[in-house]
Coordinates of C-alpha atoms in Angstrom, one line a residue:
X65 CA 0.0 0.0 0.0
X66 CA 1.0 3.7 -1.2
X67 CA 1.4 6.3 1.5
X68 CA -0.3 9.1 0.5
X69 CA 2.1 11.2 1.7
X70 CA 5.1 10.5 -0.6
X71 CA 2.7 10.9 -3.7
X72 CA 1.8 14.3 -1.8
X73 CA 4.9 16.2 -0.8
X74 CA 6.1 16.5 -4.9
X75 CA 3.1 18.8 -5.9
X76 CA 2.7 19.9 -2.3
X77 CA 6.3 21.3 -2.5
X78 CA 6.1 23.1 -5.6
X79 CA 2.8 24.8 -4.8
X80 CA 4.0 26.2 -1.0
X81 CA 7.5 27.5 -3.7
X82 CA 5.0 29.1 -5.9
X83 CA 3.3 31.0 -3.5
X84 CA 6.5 31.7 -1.4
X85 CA 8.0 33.0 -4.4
X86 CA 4.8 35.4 -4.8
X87 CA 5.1 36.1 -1.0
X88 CA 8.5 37.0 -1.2
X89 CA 8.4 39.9 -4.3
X90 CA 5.1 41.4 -2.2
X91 CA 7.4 41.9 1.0
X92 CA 10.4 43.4 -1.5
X93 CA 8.0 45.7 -2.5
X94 CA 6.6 46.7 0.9
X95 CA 10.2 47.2 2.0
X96 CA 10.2 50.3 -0.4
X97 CA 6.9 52.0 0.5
X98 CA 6.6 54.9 2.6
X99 CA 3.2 54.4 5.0
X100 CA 1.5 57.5 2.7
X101 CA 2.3 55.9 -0.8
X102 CA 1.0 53.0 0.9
X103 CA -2.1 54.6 1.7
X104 CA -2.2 56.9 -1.1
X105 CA -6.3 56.1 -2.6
X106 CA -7.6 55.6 -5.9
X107 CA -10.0 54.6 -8.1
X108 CA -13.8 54.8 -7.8
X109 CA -14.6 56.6 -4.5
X110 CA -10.4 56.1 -3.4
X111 CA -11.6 52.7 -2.1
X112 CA -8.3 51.4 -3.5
X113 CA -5.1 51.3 -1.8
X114 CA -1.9 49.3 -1.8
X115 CA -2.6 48.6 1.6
X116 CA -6.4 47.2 0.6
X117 CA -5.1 45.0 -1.6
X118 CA -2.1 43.4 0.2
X119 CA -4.3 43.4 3.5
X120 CA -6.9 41.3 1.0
X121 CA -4.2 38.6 0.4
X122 CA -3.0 38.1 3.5
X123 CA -6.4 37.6 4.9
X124 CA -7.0 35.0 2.3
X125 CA -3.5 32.7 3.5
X126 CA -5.1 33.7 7.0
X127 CA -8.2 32.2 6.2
X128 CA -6.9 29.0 4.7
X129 CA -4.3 28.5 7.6
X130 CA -6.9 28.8 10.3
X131 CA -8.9 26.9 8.8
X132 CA -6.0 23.7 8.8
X133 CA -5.8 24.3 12.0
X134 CA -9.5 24.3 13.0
X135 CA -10.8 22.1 15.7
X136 CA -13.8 21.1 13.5
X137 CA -11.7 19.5 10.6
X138 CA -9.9 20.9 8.0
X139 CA -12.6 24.2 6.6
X140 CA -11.6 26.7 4.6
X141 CA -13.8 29.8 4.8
X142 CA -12.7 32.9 2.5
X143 CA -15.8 34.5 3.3
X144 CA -15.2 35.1 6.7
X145 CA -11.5 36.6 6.9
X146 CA -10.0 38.7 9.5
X147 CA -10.1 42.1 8.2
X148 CA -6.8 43.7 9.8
X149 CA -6.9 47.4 9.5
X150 CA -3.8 47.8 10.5
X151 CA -2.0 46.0 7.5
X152 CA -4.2 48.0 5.2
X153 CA -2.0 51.4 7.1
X154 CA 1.4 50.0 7.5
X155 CA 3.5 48.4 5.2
X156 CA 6.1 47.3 7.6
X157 CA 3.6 45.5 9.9
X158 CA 2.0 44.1 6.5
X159 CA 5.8 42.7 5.9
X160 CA 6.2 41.3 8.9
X161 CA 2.7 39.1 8.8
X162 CA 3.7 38.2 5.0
X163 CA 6.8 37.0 6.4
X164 CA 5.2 35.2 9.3
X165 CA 3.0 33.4 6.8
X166 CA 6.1 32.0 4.5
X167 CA 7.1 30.5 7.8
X168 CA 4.1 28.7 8.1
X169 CA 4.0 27.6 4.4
X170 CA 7.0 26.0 5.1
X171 CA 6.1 24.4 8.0
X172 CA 3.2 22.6 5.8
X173 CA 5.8 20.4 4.2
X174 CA 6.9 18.4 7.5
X175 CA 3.0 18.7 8.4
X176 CA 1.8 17.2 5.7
X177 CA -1.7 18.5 6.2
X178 CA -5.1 15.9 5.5
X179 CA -5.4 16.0 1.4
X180 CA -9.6 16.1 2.0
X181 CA -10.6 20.1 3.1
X182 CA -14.1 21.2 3.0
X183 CA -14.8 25.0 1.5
X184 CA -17.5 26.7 2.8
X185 CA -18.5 28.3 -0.1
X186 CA -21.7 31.0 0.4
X187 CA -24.3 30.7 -2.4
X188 CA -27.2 33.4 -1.9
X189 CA -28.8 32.8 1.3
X190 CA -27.3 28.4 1.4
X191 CA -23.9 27.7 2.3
X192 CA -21.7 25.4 0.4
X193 CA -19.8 23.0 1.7
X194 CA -17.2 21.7 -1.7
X195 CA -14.5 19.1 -1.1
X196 CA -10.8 20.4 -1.8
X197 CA -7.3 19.5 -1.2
X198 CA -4.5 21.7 0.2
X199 CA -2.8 21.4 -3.2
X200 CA -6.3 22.8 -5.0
X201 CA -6.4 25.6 -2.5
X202 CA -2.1 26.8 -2.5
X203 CA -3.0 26.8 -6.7
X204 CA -5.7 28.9 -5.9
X205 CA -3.4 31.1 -3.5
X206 CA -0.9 31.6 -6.1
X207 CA -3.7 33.1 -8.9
X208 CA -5.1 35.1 -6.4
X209 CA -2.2 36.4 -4.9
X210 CA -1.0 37.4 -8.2
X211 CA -4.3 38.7 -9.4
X212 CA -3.9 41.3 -6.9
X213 CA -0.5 42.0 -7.0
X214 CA -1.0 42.7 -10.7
X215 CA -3.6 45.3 -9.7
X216 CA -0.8 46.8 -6.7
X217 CA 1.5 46.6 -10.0
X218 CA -0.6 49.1 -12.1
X219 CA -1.5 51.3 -8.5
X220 CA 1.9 51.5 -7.8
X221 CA 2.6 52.4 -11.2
X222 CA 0.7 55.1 -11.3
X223 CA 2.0 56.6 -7.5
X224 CA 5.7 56.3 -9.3
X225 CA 6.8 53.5 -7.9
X226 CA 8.9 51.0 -10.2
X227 CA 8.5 47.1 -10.0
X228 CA 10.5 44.3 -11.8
X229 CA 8.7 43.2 -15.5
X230 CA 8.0 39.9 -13.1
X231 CA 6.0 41.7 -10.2
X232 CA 2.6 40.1 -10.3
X233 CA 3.1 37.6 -13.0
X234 CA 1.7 34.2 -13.0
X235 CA 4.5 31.5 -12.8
X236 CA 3.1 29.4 -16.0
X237 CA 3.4 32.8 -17.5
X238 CA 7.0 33.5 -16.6
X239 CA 7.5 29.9 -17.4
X240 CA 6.1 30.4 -20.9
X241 CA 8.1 33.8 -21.1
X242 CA 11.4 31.4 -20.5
X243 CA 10.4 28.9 -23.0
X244 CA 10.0 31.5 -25.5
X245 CA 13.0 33.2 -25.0
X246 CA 14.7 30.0 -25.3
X247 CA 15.2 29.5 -28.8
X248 CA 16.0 33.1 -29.5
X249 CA 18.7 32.6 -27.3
X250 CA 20.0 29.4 -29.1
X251 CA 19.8 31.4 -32.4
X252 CA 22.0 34.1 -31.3
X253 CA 24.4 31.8 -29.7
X254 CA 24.7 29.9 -33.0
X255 CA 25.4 33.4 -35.0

């Protein structure tokens, strides 16, 4: 008999990498921000911020790590997140959490968490409960997570703040981005 936990670590490894990887280039950039830039609103009745937005990812690796750790079984609620203010206002204090929560990514690895989660998923007035895995939910992480740092990429942008070509690209995009330049490298060694 298989342990599940041997076919689990692979995938479960390169997931946690992903979204450390995203984790990582979010603190680099709060490392440069001032707490006004930072705070600085925009959009449709200035209900955007940096802060918003990185506060709005954090809650979500919040949200699924409580959840691991519930005493009700493994259930992942987005829906009801924390909500810190404070990392919406600060950028260091937003840093530090970030950096608290690439701990605790790592520390899934040894943990190997159950592969069966529930999601409590909210449907009009029902509540969903959808089966998941800790490997569906860190995939999900990483597209969020850079969903929103591509949205901090143009806000940023437009407060004068410069970001690498990378900052909020999908991996599988980089990835492709690699391939491509691949061959164009091969043709101009060969010249």
């Amino acid at each position: 008999m298989t342990q599940p936990s041997l076919e689990l670590s692979p995938s479960l490894e390169g997931l946690i990498e992903e979204n450390l990887l995203a984790l990582a280039q979010l603190r680099g950039l709060l490392h440069e921000l001032m707490p006004a830039t930072y705070r600085q609103p925009s959009g449709p009745g200035g209900r955007h911020t940096l802060g918003t937005h990185v506060r709005h990812i954090i809650d979500h690796y919040d949200a699924l790590l409580a959840g691991l750790e519930g005493a009700g079984g493994e259930q992942i609620d987005y829906e009801h997140r924390r909500r810190d203010e404070m990392l919406e206002h600060w950028p260091t204090r937003a840093a530090e959490r970030l950096a608290s929560l690439e701990a605790s990514l790592i520390a899934l690895v040894d943990r190997q968490p159950s592969s069966r989660l529930t999601l409590d998923y909210p449907l009009d007035e029902d509540r969903l409960s959808l089966g998941s895995t800790i490997e569906r939910e860190l995939a999900f992480l990483t597209s969020h997570t850079i969903h929103h740092m591509a949205i901090l990429a143009l806000l940023a942008e437009r407060l004068g703040v410069s970001l690498p070509e990378s900052f909020g690209v999908h991996p599988s995009t980089l990835r492709h981005w690699q391939r491509e330049a691949m061959p164009v490298l091969v043709m101009a060694e060969g010249v």
